[in-house]
Amino acid sequence: MADITRALVPWDELREAAPDLRAGVYDGVAAPPADLSGVEMYVLPYAKEHGPELIAGMPKLRVLQTLNAGYEELLPLLPDGVTLCNGRGLHDASTAEHALALILAAQREFPKWVAEQREHRWTREHTGSLADSRVLIVGYGSIGAALDVRLAACEADVVRVARRPRPDEGVHGVDELPALLPEADVVVLIVPGGPDSAGMIGARELALLRDGALVVNVGRGPVLDTAAITAETASGRLRAALDVMDPEPLPADHPLWDAPGVLITPHVGGGSATFYPRAKRFVAAQLQRFTAGRALRNVVVGG
Amino acid sequence: MADITRALVPWDELREAAPDLRAGVYDGVAAPPADLSGVEMYVLPYAKEHGPELIAGMPKLRVLQTLNAGYEELLPLLPDGVTLCNGRGLHDASTAEHALALILAAQREFPKWVAEQREHRWTREHTGSLADSRVLIVGYGSIGAALDVRLAACEADVVRVARRPRPDEGVHGVDELPALLPEADVVVLIVPGGPDSAGMIGARELALLRDGALVVNVGRGPVLDTAAITAETASGRLRAALDVMDPEPLPADHPLWDAPGVLITPHVGGGSATFYPRAKRFVAAQLQRFTAGRALRNVVVGG
């Protein structure tokens, strides 16, 4: 019995977190342990193609832990009675930081400086700024709050919007968007996915923005109508800085790639270096809770 | 007497700040008023080649106001008895914001994403982050404090260094750099110019940094030894994000332009959009102080 692997984790250093579980390691790249028959808790590899297919070889599985916030694609693979936990909160700092980086890169015209550097040109021209700008955060949850702290430190004027108003937190409801959009210099979309939010920011909403306003999307691609933002940036009226897209990847022949004032990053907001220590601390604590029979965090199915 | 121009200012809207002075406008581009013989207070155009040469035609000049922090080049032109005021503090928010933008662009690999976008490529790869990084601010004055607030909001670990230690503010002295450099992920230079600081960060100091560390300069170009940072980045050992340079402009054939992991902006840190409203408010208040015979702010010579 002493050798039975009771947990499978993606990082070697997590094996020490709960020695009783005799955790094996599967990072989604190298081969997993041969015998998975004793695995009771499986922490999926992060941002790898492989992982979920091993579930079928784990008859004793009790807990499946994903490090993503989204988990819809795991539901069809989840055996009856198995608890599913997600990675809600682990990406907050990374995603908020990426949103800030996109805003600053756009306001301070970094794409232009990168192009100038490539040509060995030193042409001083003054740029916009984030300080003294009004930033609308649409979809004000935990990532929005993390971004808010950063924007306030940058002397921006932050306006908070969520699906339902929360007056005690200074959060407006989305029904107020028609009045709020015309006053914004920057609009940051951090809206969750799903049919309710698809196309939430389309041609009509974009038309309400000031000339030169910046649209940032770090949430879910379909929230922003791709054709509408392509039209508004191709004309030069609006600017955009987008980490998520509809569809992903953006097809190589799509006109948005070359539209002026558009900055594109390939859905890398949540997974920067700062994610890993947070994810490892979280998983170590989950393993310890599992060993001790205590309640797990971030349970989204069962529990 | 009613028509005599008693002040010369760079922006039209400043004329209203002190109507008694009947200010004329000279922006450094369009022609100045023909008769400058009555000018008592001259606010130099900002970031223009022209401006100081008009001083010789102002026999009644009592106050010269520059909007830069540096003023050494004006001293030879300053008539005896004329008070000189500088623009200390007006660039703090803009420069701190640019330093933050440089750090984030480097940590989150924006130069790579801009190049990928140009090629219409969507290749997801995880990046470094600012959160959980240790950032050394070398030259901790008012810009450093403005940067500190921003870095703290970004969950970085900030270490403060100035010429002399100020233990009550948690500021180390530069003599501690040999012990502090090896622990830093990012070093930001905001050191004032002058012979004392030239070459302050050279080959010996850079050699103390960790592999992959990022060197940021937003202060004065000569503080960082150009040959030394070129060698350390050309080899791929260190990274750099530089808004100031020695010499400026960087010659078109300099190898630093193409060194891997180097991001260059052409000395645009202090002059972003957020500078202008702050500068205009400051100058309006100075004009009013001058009219009322009250003490001027930011006096660096005379007064």
PDB file of N, CA, C and O in Angstrom, chain A residues 94 97-98 108 113 117-118 120 122 124 126-132 150 155 249 252 257-258 262-267 269 271-274 276 278, chain B residues 94 97-98 108 113 117-118 120-122 124 126-132 150 155 249 252 257-258 262-267 269 271-274 276 278:
ATOM      1  N   SER A  94      -2.471  38.458 -12.469  1.00  0.00           N
ATOM      2  CA  SER A  94      -1.857  38.387 -13.799  1.00  0.00           C
ATOM      3  C   SER A  94      -2.721  39.090 -14.847  1.00  0.00           C
ATOM      4  O   SER A  94      -2.217  39.856 -15.674  1.00  0.00           O
ATOM      5  N   GLU A  97      -2.840  42.867 -14.294  1.00  0.00           N
ATOM      6  CA  GLU A  97      -1.567  43.446 -14.720  1.00  0.00           C
ATOM      7  C   GLU A  97      -1.487  43.533 -16.241  1.00  0.00           C
ATOM      8  O   GLU A  97      -1.000  44.524 -16.792  1.00  0.00           O
ATOM      9  N   HIS A  98      -1.985  42.509 -16.925  1.00  0.00           N
ATOM     10  CA  HIS A  98      -1.948  42.554 -18.389  1.00  0.00           C
ATOM     11  C   HIS A  98      -2.862  43.657 -18.918  1.00  0.00           C
ATOM     12  O   HIS A  98      -2.507  44.357 -19.877  1.00  0.00           O
ATOM     13  N   ARG A 108       0.741  55.255 -24.153  1.00  0.00           N
ATOM     14  CA  ARG A 108       2.099  55.784 -24.335  1.00  0.00           C
ATOM     15  C   ARG A 108       2.688  55.372 -25.691  1.00  0.00           C
ATOM     16  O   ARG A 108       3.876  55.560 -25.937  1.00  0.00           O
ATOM     17  N   TRP A 113       6.819  53.033 -30.819  1.00  0.00           N
ATOM     18  CA  TRP A 113       8.247  53.057 -30.443  1.00  0.00           C
ATOM     19  C   TRP A 113       8.950  51.771 -30.860  1.00  0.00           C
ATOM     20  O   TRP A 113      10.122  51.801 -31.250  1.00  0.00           O
ATOM     21  N   GLN A 117      12.113  51.753 -33.219  1.00  0.00           N
ATOM     22  CA  GLN A 117      13.366  51.101 -32.824  1.00  0.00           C
ATOM     23  C   GLN A 117      13.857  50.166 -33.915  1.00  0.00           C
ATOM     24  O   GLN A 117      15.051  50.119 -34.236  1.00  0.00           O
ATOM     25  N   ARG A 118      12.917  49.444 -34.503  1.00  0.00           N
ATOM     26  CA  ARG A 118      13.250  48.512 -35.584  1.00  0.00           C
ATOM     27  C   ARG A 118      13.937  49.240 -36.749  1.00  0.00           C
ATOM     28  O   ARG A 118      14.792  48.680 -37.434  1.00  0.00           O
ATOM     29  N   HIS A 120      15.657  52.020 -36.288  1.00  0.00           N
ATOM     30  CA  HIS A 120      16.756  52.814 -35.696  1.00  0.00           C
ATOM     31  C   HIS A 120      16.443  54.307 -35.734  1.00  0.00           C
ATOM     32  O   HIS A 120      17.331  55.120 -35.974  1.00  0.00           O
ATOM     33  N   TRP A 122      14.941  57.818 -33.889  1.00  0.00           N
ATOM     34  CA  TRP A 122      14.736  58.502 -32.601  1.00  0.00           C
ATOM     35  C   TRP A 122      13.948  59.771 -32.891  1.00  0.00           C
ATOM     36  O   TRP A 122      14.515  60.814 -33.202  1.00  0.00           O
ATOM     37  N   ARG A 124      11.196  62.172 -31.234  1.00  0.00           N
ATOM     38  CA  ARG A 124      10.431  62.500 -30.019  1.00  0.00           C
ATOM     39  C   ARG A 124       9.080  63.073 -30.388  1.00  0.00           C
ATOM     40  O   ARG A 124       9.003  64.063 -31.111  1.00  0.00           O
ATOM     41  N   HIS A 126       5.196  63.681 -28.267  1.00  0.00           N
ATOM     42  CA  HIS A 126       4.505  63.460 -27.008  1.00  0.00           C
ATOM     43  C   HIS A 126       3.295  62.570 -27.197  1.00  0.00           C
ATOM     44  O   HIS A 126       2.707  62.507 -28.273  1.00  0.00           O
ATOM     45  N   THR A 127       2.957  61.849 -26.139  1.00  0.00           N
ATOM     46  CA  THR A 127       1.908  60.841 -26.204  1.00  0.00           C
ATOM     47  C   THR A 127       0.776  61.172 -25.236  1.00  0.00           C
ATOM     48  O   THR A 127       0.875  62.100 -24.449  1.00  0.00           O
ATOM     49  N   GLY A 128      -0.254  60.362 -25.287  1.00  0.00           N
ATOM     50  CA  GLY A 128      -1.290  60.405 -24.262  1.00  0.00           C
ATOM     51  C   GLY A 128      -0.764  59.819 -22.960  1.00  0.00           C
ATOM     52  O   GLY A 128       0.411  59.472 -22.839  1.00  0.00           O
ATOM     53  N   SER A 129      -1.652  59.719 -21.981  1.00  0.00           N
ATOM     54  CA  SER A 129      -1.259  59.175 -20.685  1.00  0.00           C
ATOM     55  C   SER A 129      -2.439  58.420 -20.086  1.00  0.00           C
ATOM     56  O   SER A 129      -3.571  58.537 -20.551  1.00  0.00           O
ATOM     57  N   LEU A 130      -2.147  57.649 -19.062  1.00  0.00           N
ATOM     58  CA  LEU A 130      -3.218  57.036 -18.274  1.00  0.00           C
ATOM     59  C   LEU A 130      -3.659  57.988 -17.158  1.00  0.00           C
ATOM     60  O   LEU A 130      -4.853  58.131 -16.893  1.00  0.00           O
ATOM     61  N   ALA A 131      -2.712  58.648 -16.523  1.00  0.00           N
ATOM     62  CA  ALA A 131      -3.048  59.617 -15.467  1.00  0.00           C
ATOM     63  C   ALA A 131      -4.021  60.646 -16.024  1.00  0.00           C
ATOM     64  O   ALA A 131      -3.882  61.086 -17.167  1.00  0.00           O
ATOM     65  N   ASP A 132      -5.002  61.002 -15.211  1.00  0.00           N
ATOM     66  CA  ASP A 132      -6.022  61.985 -15.593  1.00  0.00           C
ATOM     67  C   ASP A 132      -7.003  61.464 -16.650  1.00  0.00           C
ATOM     68  O   ASP A 132      -7.824  62.236 -17.147  1.00  0.00           O
ATOM     69  N   ARG A 150      -4.690  49.234  -9.253  1.00  0.00           N
ATOM     70  CA  ARG A 150      -3.569  49.650 -10.098  1.00  0.00           C
ATOM     71  C   ARG A 150      -3.873  50.976 -10.795  1.00  0.00           C
ATOM     72  O   ARG A 150      -3.014  51.857 -10.893  1.00  0.00           O
ATOM     73  N   GLU A 155      -3.343  57.346 -10.927  1.00  0.00           N
ATOM     74  CA  GLU A 155      -4.047  58.631 -10.978  1.00  0.00           C
ATOM     75  C   GLU A 155      -5.097  58.706 -12.084  1.00  0.00           C
ATOM     76  O   GLU A 155      -5.374  59.774 -12.629  1.00  0.00           O
ATOM     77  N   PRO A 249      -7.544  31.373 -32.618  1.00  0.00           N
ATOM     78  CA  PRO A 249      -6.749  32.559 -32.942  1.00  0.00           C
ATOM     79  C   PRO A 249      -7.423  33.410 -34.009  1.00  0.00           C
ATOM     80  O   PRO A 249      -8.229  32.897 -34.799  1.00  0.00           O
ATOM     81  N   ALA A 252      -5.239  34.674 -39.948  1.00  0.00           N
ATOM     82  CA  ALA A 252      -4.088  35.446 -40.432  1.00  0.00           C
ATOM     83  C   ALA A 252      -4.488  36.523 -41.436  1.00  0.00           C
ATOM     84  O   ALA A 252      -3.793  37.524 -41.585  1.00  0.00           O
ATOM     85  N   TRP A 257      -5.682  42.776 -37.727  1.00  0.00           N
ATOM     86  CA  TRP A 257      -4.234  42.729 -37.497  1.00  0.00           C
ATOM     87  C   TRP A 257      -3.554  44.036 -37.882  1.00  0.00           C
ATOM     88  O   TRP A 257      -2.607  44.454 -37.221  1.00  0.00           O
ATOM     89  N   ASP A 258      -4.010  44.643 -38.989  1.00  0.00           N
ATOM     90  CA  ASP A 258      -3.307  45.818 -39.533  1.00  0.00           C
ATOM     91  C   ASP A 258      -4.039  47.129 -39.299  1.00  0.00           C
ATOM     92  O   ASP A 258      -3.606  48.172 -39.796  1.00  0.00           O
ATOM     93  N   VAL A 262      -4.401  49.537 -33.241  1.00  0.00           N
ATOM     94  CA  VAL A 262      -4.816  48.261 -32.650  1.00  0.00           C
ATOM     95  C   VAL A 262      -3.581  47.505 -32.160  1.00  0.00           C
ATOM     96  O   VAL A 262      -2.614  47.340 -32.895  1.00  0.00           O
ATOM     97  N   LEU A 263      -3.644  47.061 -30.903  1.00  0.00           N
ATOM     98  CA  LEU A 263      -2.585  46.256 -30.299  1.00  0.00           C
ATOM     99  C   LEU A 263      -3.193  44.911 -29.919  1.00  0.00           C
ATOM    100  O   LEU A 263      -4.210  44.858 -29.230  1.00  0.00           O
ATOM    101  N   ILE A 264      -2.576  43.828 -30.384  1.00  0.00           N
ATOM    102  CA  ILE A 264      -3.106  42.484 -30.141  1.00  0.00           C
ATOM    103  C   ILE A 264      -2.083  41.644 -29.384  1.00  0.00           C
ATOM    104  O   ILE A 264      -0.912  41.581 -29.776  1.00  0.00           O
ATOM    105  N   THR A 265      -2.514  41.003 -28.287  1.00  0.00           N
ATOM    106  CA  THR A 265      -1.699  39.976 -27.638  1.00  0.00           C
ATOM    107  C   THR A 265      -2.514  38.678 -27.648  1.00  0.00           C
ATOM    108  O   THR A 265      -3.745  38.707 -27.584  1.00  0.00           O
ATOM    109  N   PRO A 266      -1.835  37.526 -27.760  1.00  0.00           N
ATOM    110  CA  PRO A 266      -2.539  36.266 -28.044  1.00  0.00           C
ATOM    111  C   PRO A 266      -3.042  35.528 -26.796  1.00  0.00           C
ATOM    112  O   PRO A 266      -2.603  34.420 -26.506  1.00  0.00           O
ATOM    113  N   HIS A 267      -3.973  36.132 -26.066  1.00  0.00           N
ATOM    114  CA  HIS A 267      -4.616  35.504 -24.899  1.00  0.00           C
ATOM    115  C   HIS A 267      -3.566  35.009 -23.904  1.00  0.00           C
ATOM    116  O   HIS A 267      -3.536  33.823 -23.550  1.00  0.00           O
ATOM    117  N   GLY A 269      -2.982  36.973 -20.993  1.00  0.00           N
ATOM    118  CA  GLY A 269      -3.168  37.795 -19.799  1.00  0.00           C
ATOM    119  C   GLY A 269      -3.073  37.034 -18.485  1.00  0.00           C
ATOM    120  O   GLY A 269      -2.420  37.494 -17.543  1.00  0.00           O
ATOM    121  N   GLY A 271      -1.770  34.029 -17.661  1.00  0.00           N
ATOM    122  CA  GLY A 271      -0.776  32.989 -17.386  1.00  0.00           C
ATOM    123  C   GLY A 271       0.654  33.462 -17.216  1.00  0.00           C
ATOM    124  O   GLY A 271       1.579  32.694 -17.448  1.00  0.00           O
ATOM    125  N   SER A 272       0.856  34.706 -16.778  1.00  0.00           N
ATOM    126  CA  SER A 272       2.230  35.189 -16.615  1.00  0.00           C
ATOM    127  C   SER A 272       2.869  34.557 -15.390  1.00  0.00           C
ATOM    128  O   SER A 272       2.222  33.841 -14.623  1.00  0.00           O
ATOM    129  N   ALA A 273       4.146  34.858 -15.197  1.00  0.00           N
ATOM    130  CA  ALA A 273       4.934  34.222 -14.132  1.00  0.00           C
ATOM    131  C   ALA A 273       4.257  34.317 -12.768  1.00  0.00           C
ATOM    132  O   ALA A 273       4.385  33.416 -11.943  1.00  0.00           O
ATOM    133  N   THR A 274       3.531  35.388 -12.536  1.00  0.00           N
ATOM    134  CA  THR A 274       2.958  35.583 -11.201  1.00  0.00           C
ATOM    135  C   THR A 274       1.843  34.590 -10.914  1.00  0.00           C
ATOM    136  O   THR A 274       1.486  34.358  -9.768  1.00  0.00           O
ATOM    137  N   TYR A 276       2.037  31.306 -11.360  1.00  0.00           N
ATOM    138  CA  TYR A 276       2.548  30.019 -10.888  1.00  0.00           C
ATOM    139  C   TYR A 276       2.731  29.921  -9.378  1.00  0.00           C
ATOM    140  O   TYR A 276       2.236  28.974  -8.762  1.00  0.00           O
ATOM    141  N   ARG A 278       1.221  31.580  -7.129  1.00  0.00           N
ATOM    142  CA  ARG A 278      -0.112  31.624  -6.525  1.00  0.00           C
ATOM    143  C   ARG A 278      -0.823  30.286  -6.705  1.00  0.00           C
ATOM    144  O   ARG A 278      -1.476  29.783  -5.800  1.00  0.00           O
TER     145      ARG A 278
ATOM    146  N   SER B  94       4.020  61.815 -15.063  1.00  0.00           N
ATOM    147  CA  SER B  94       4.277  61.348 -16.428  1.00  0.00           C
ATOM    148  C   SER B  94       5.492  60.417 -16.485  1.00  0.00           C
ATOM    149  O   SER B  94       5.450  59.361 -17.120  1.00  0.00           O
ATOM    150  N   GLU B  97       4.832  57.127 -14.689  1.00  0.00           N
ATOM    151  CA  GLU B  97       3.959  56.299 -15.526  1.00  0.00           C
ATOM    152  C   GLU B  97       4.742  55.671 -16.677  1.00  0.00           C
ATOM    153  O   GLU B  97       4.538  54.501 -17.020  1.00  0.00           O
ATOM    154  N   HIS B  98       5.647  56.434 -17.266  1.00  0.00           N
ATOM    155  CA  HIS B  98       6.437  55.876 -18.369  1.00  0.00           C
ATOM    156  C   HIS B  98       7.359  54.770 -17.861  1.00  0.00           C
ATOM    157  O   HIS B  98       7.526  53.746 -18.538  1.00  0.00           O
ATOM    158  N   ARG B 108       6.046  41.751 -19.742  1.00  0.00           N
ATOM    159  CA  ARG B 108       4.975  41.045 -20.445  1.00  0.00           C
ATOM    160  C   ARG B 108       5.290  40.882 -21.939  1.00  0.00           C
ATOM    161  O   ARG B 108       4.429  40.481 -22.720  1.00  0.00           O
ATOM    162  N   TRP B 113       5.057  40.793 -28.941  1.00  0.00           N
ATOM    163  CA  TRP B 113       3.677  40.753 -29.443  1.00  0.00           C
ATOM    164  C   TRP B 113       3.481  41.728 -30.603  1.00  0.00           C
ATOM    165  O   TRP B 113       2.739  41.427 -31.550  1.00  0.00           O
ATOM    166  N   GLN B 117       2.233  40.556 -34.153  1.00  0.00           N
ATOM    167  CA  GLN B 117       1.051  41.168 -34.783  1.00  0.00           C
ATOM    168  C   GLN B 117       1.370  41.597 -36.210  1.00  0.00           C
ATOM    169  O   GLN B 117       0.581  41.401 -37.137  1.00  0.00           O
ATOM    170  N   ARG B 118       2.546  42.183 -36.368  1.00  0.00           N
ATOM    171  CA  ARG B 118       2.986  42.623 -37.694  1.00  0.00           C
ATOM    172  C   ARG B 118       3.004  41.472 -38.690  1.00  0.00           C
ATOM    173  O   ARG B 118       2.741  41.656 -39.879  1.00  0.00           O
ATOM    174  N   HIS B 120       1.015  38.848 -38.350  1.00  0.00           N
ATOM    175  CA  HIS B 120      -0.303  38.191 -38.240  1.00  0.00           C
ATOM    176  C   HIS B 120      -0.198  36.818 -37.583  1.00  0.00           C
ATOM    177  O   HIS B 120      -0.871  35.880 -37.980  1.00  0.00           O
ATOM    178  N   ARG B 121       0.668  36.715 -36.589  1.00  0.00           N
ATOM    179  CA  ARG B 121       0.868  35.433 -35.905  1.00  0.00           C
ATOM    180  C   ARG B 121       0.275  35.451 -34.506  1.00  0.00           C
ATOM    181  O   ARG B 121       0.457  36.419 -33.768  1.00  0.00           O
ATOM    182  N   TRP B 122      -0.380  34.376 -34.107  1.00  0.00           N
ATOM    183  CA  TRP B 122      -1.003  34.209 -32.789  1.00  0.00           C
ATOM    184  C   TRP B 122      -0.332  33.016 -32.127  1.00  0.00           C
ATOM    185  O   TRP B 122      -0.730  31.873 -32.329  1.00  0.00           O
ATOM    186  N   ARG B 124       0.713  31.661 -28.489  1.00  0.00           N
ATOM    187  CA  ARG B 124       0.620  31.868 -27.041  1.00  0.00           C
ATOM    188  C   ARG B 124       1.876  31.371 -26.349  1.00  0.00           C
ATOM    189  O   ARG B 124       2.251  30.207 -26.502  1.00  0.00           O
ATOM    190  N   HIS B 126       3.784  31.963 -22.358  1.00  0.00           N
ATOM    191  CA  HIS B 126       3.667  32.687 -21.093  1.00  0.00           C
ATOM    192  C   HIS B 126       4.866  33.594 -20.875  1.00  0.00           C
ATOM    193  O   HIS B 126       5.954  33.346 -21.383  1.00  0.00           O
ATOM    194  N   THR B 127       4.606  34.673 -20.147  1.00  0.00           N
ATOM    195  CA  THR B 127       5.624  35.710 -19.968  1.00  0.00           C
ATOM    196  C   THR B 127       5.957  35.864 -18.489  1.00  0.00           C
ATOM    197  O   THR B 127       5.324  35.269 -17.624  1.00  0.00           O
ATOM    198  N   GLY B 128       6.941  36.722 -18.240  1.00  0.00           N
ATOM    199  CA  GLY B 128       7.209  37.164 -16.871  1.00  0.00           C
ATOM    200  C   GLY B 128       6.116  38.101 -16.393  1.00  0.00           C
ATOM    201  O   GLY B 128       5.120  38.332 -17.081  1.00  0.00           O
ATOM    202  N   SER B 129       6.302  38.640 -15.213  1.00  0.00           N
ATOM    203  CA  SER B 129       5.310  39.559 -14.651  1.00  0.00           C
ATOM    204  C   SER B 129       6.025  40.600 -13.799  1.00  0.00           C
ATOM    205  O   SER B 129       7.215  40.462 -13.481  1.00  0.00           O
ATOM    206  N   LEU B 130       5.292  41.643 -13.458  1.00  0.00           N
ATOM    207  CA  LEU B 130       5.795  42.609 -12.478  1.00  0.00           C
ATOM    208  C   LEU B 130       5.419  42.162 -11.072  1.00  0.00           C
ATOM    209  O   LEU B 130       6.237  42.266 -10.144  1.00  0.00           O
ATOM    210  N   ALA B 131       4.196  41.663 -10.886  1.00  0.00           N
ATOM    211  CA  ALA B 131       3.780  41.186  -9.564  1.00  0.00           C
ATOM    212  C   ALA B 131       4.776  40.146  -9.071  1.00  0.00           C
ATOM    213  O   ALA B 131       5.255  39.319  -9.839  1.00  0.00           O
ATOM    214  N   ASP B 132       5.101  40.211  -7.777  1.00  0.00           N
ATOM    215  CA  ASP B 132       6.036  39.280  -7.141  1.00  0.00           C
ATOM    216  C   ASP B 132       7.487  39.494  -7.568  1.00  0.00           C
ATOM    217  O   ASP B 132       8.355  38.695  -7.206  1.00  0.00           O
ATOM    218  N   ARG B 150       2.791  53.190  -7.634  1.00  0.00           N
ATOM    219  CA  ARG B 150       2.306  52.376  -8.746  1.00  0.00           C
ATOM    220  C   ARG B 150       2.797  50.925  -8.637  1.00  0.00           C
ATOM    221  O   ARG B 150       2.043  49.976  -8.871  1.00  0.00           O
ATOM    222  N   GLU B 155       1.724  44.906  -6.801  1.00  0.00           N
ATOM    223  CA  GLU B 155       2.180  43.782  -5.981  1.00  0.00           C
ATOM    224  C   GLU B 155       3.653  43.431  -6.186  1.00  0.00           C
ATOM    225  O   GLU B 155       4.056  42.279  -6.068  1.00  0.00           O
ATOM    226  N   PRO B 249      20.281  61.923 -29.779  1.00  0.00           N
ATOM    227  CA  PRO B 249      19.701  60.612 -30.060  1.00  0.00           C
ATOM    228  C   PRO B 249      20.769  59.532 -30.179  1.00  0.00           C
ATOM    229  O   PRO B 249      21.921  59.817 -30.480  1.00  0.00           O
ATOM    230  N   ALA B 252      22.165  56.034 -35.403  1.00  0.00           N
ATOM    231  CA  ALA B 252      21.414  55.018 -36.147  1.00  0.00           C
ATOM    232  C   ALA B 252      22.186  53.714 -36.295  1.00  0.00           C
ATOM    233  O   ALA B 252      21.589  52.649 -36.450  1.00  0.00           O
ATOM    234  N   TRP B 257      20.363  49.324 -30.675  1.00  0.00           N
ATOM    235  CA  TRP B 257      19.048  49.287 -31.319  1.00  0.00           C
ATOM    236  C   TRP B 257      18.547  47.859 -31.536  1.00  0.00           C
ATOM    237  O   TRP B 257      17.362  47.589 -31.419  1.00  0.00           O
ATOM    238  N   ASP B 258      19.476  46.960 -31.902  1.00  0.00           N
ATOM    239  CA  ASP B 258      19.077  45.604 -32.289  1.00  0.00           C
ATOM    240  C   ASP B 258      19.398  44.544 -31.247  1.00  0.00           C
ATOM    241  O   ASP B 258      19.187  43.349 -31.500  1.00  0.00           O
ATOM    242  N   VAL B 262      16.013  44.468 -25.652  1.00  0.00           N
ATOM    243  CA  VAL B 262      16.170  45.914 -25.428  1.00  0.00           C
ATOM    244  C   VAL B 262      14.971  46.648 -26.024  1.00  0.00           C
ATOM    245  O   VAL B 262      14.605  46.430 -27.176  1.00  0.00           O
ATOM    246  N   LEU B 263      14.373  47.503 -25.206  1.00  0.00           N
ATOM    247  CA  LEU B 263      13.252  48.340 -25.629  1.00  0.00           C
ATOM    248  C   LEU B 263      13.688  49.794 -25.469  1.00  0.00           C
ATOM    249  O   LEU B 263      14.130  50.190 -24.397  1.00  0.00           O
ATOM    250  N   ILE B 264      13.561  50.570 -26.548  1.00  0.00           N
ATOM    251  CA  ILE B 264      14.015  51.967 -26.532  1.00  0.00           C
ATOM    252  C   ILE B 264      12.847  52.889 -26.839  1.00  0.00           C
ATOM    253  O   ILE B 264      12.119  52.685 -27.813  1.00  0.00           O
ATOM    254  N   THR B 265      12.654  53.924 -26.001  1.00  0.00           N
ATOM    255  CA  THR B 265      11.737  55.016 -26.326  1.00  0.00           C
ATOM    256  C   THR B 265      12.555  56.303 -26.329  1.00  0.00           C
ATOM    257  O   THR B 265      13.521  56.436 -25.569  1.00  0.00           O
ATOM    258  N   PRO B 266      12.189  57.269 -27.202  1.00  0.00           N
ATOM    259  CA  PRO B 266      13.079  58.426 -27.460  1.00  0.00           C
ATOM    260  C   PRO B 266      12.871  59.594 -26.496  1.00  0.00           C
ATOM    261  O   PRO B 266      12.476  60.675 -26.913  1.00  0.00           O
ATOM    262  N   HIS B 267      13.156  59.381 -25.218  1.00  0.00           N
ATOM    263  CA  HIS B 267      13.111  60.453 -24.201  1.00  0.00           C
ATOM    264  C   HIS B 267      11.740  61.149 -24.212  1.00  0.00           C
ATOM    265  O   HIS B 267      11.652  62.369 -24.391  1.00  0.00           O
ATOM    266  N   GLY B 269       9.405  60.251 -21.680  1.00  0.00           N
ATOM    267  CA  GLY B 269       8.782  59.919 -20.400  1.00  0.00           C
ATOM    268  C   GLY B 269       8.053  61.072 -19.734  1.00  0.00           C
ATOM    269  O   GLY B 269       6.938  60.910 -19.241  1.00  0.00           O
ATOM    270  N   GLY B 271       6.901  64.012 -20.901  1.00  0.00           N
ATOM    271  CA  GLY B 271       6.059  64.965 -21.632  1.00  0.00           C
ATOM    272  C   GLY B 271       4.737  64.426 -22.141  1.00  0.00           C
ATOM    273  O   GLY B 271       4.203  64.949 -23.112  1.00  0.00           O
ATOM    274  N   SER B 272       4.175  63.409 -21.487  1.00  0.00           N
ATOM    275  CA  SER B 272       2.895  62.880 -21.971  1.00  0.00           C
ATOM    276  C   SER B 272       1.759  63.838 -21.646  1.00  0.00           C
ATOM    277  O   SER B 272       1.955  64.852 -20.969  1.00  0.00           O
ATOM    278  N   ALA B 273       0.562  63.493 -22.110  1.00  0.00           N
ATOM    279  CA  ALA B 273      -0.599  64.374 -21.977  1.00  0.00           C
ATOM    280  C   ALA B 273      -0.806  64.866 -20.550  1.00  0.00           C
ATOM    281  O   ALA B 273      -1.252  65.987 -20.332  1.00  0.00           O
ATOM    282  N   THR B 274      -0.471  64.019 -19.578  1.00  0.00           N
ATOM    283  CA  THR B 274      -0.752  64.402 -18.201  1.00  0.00           C
ATOM    284  C   THR B 274       0.142  65.533 -17.716  1.00  0.00           C
ATOM    285  O   THR B 274      -0.168  66.216 -16.740  1.00  0.00           O
ATOM    286  N   TYR B 276       0.738  68.393 -19.366  1.00  0.00           N
ATOM    287  CA  TYR B 276       0.264  69.711 -19.784  1.00  0.00           C
ATOM    288  C   TYR B 276      -0.717  70.362 -18.812  1.00  0.00           C
ATOM    289  O   TYR B 276      -0.524  71.512 -18.422  1.00  0.00           O
ATOM    290  N   ARG B 278      -1.001  69.827 -15.705  1.00  0.00           N
ATOM    291  CA  ARG B 278      -0.260  70.133 -14.482  1.00  0.00           C
ATOM    292  C   ARG B 278       0.637  71.354 -14.692  1.00  0.00           C
ATOM    293  O   ARG B 278       0.738  72.238 -13.832  1.00  0.00           O
TER     294      ARG B 278
END
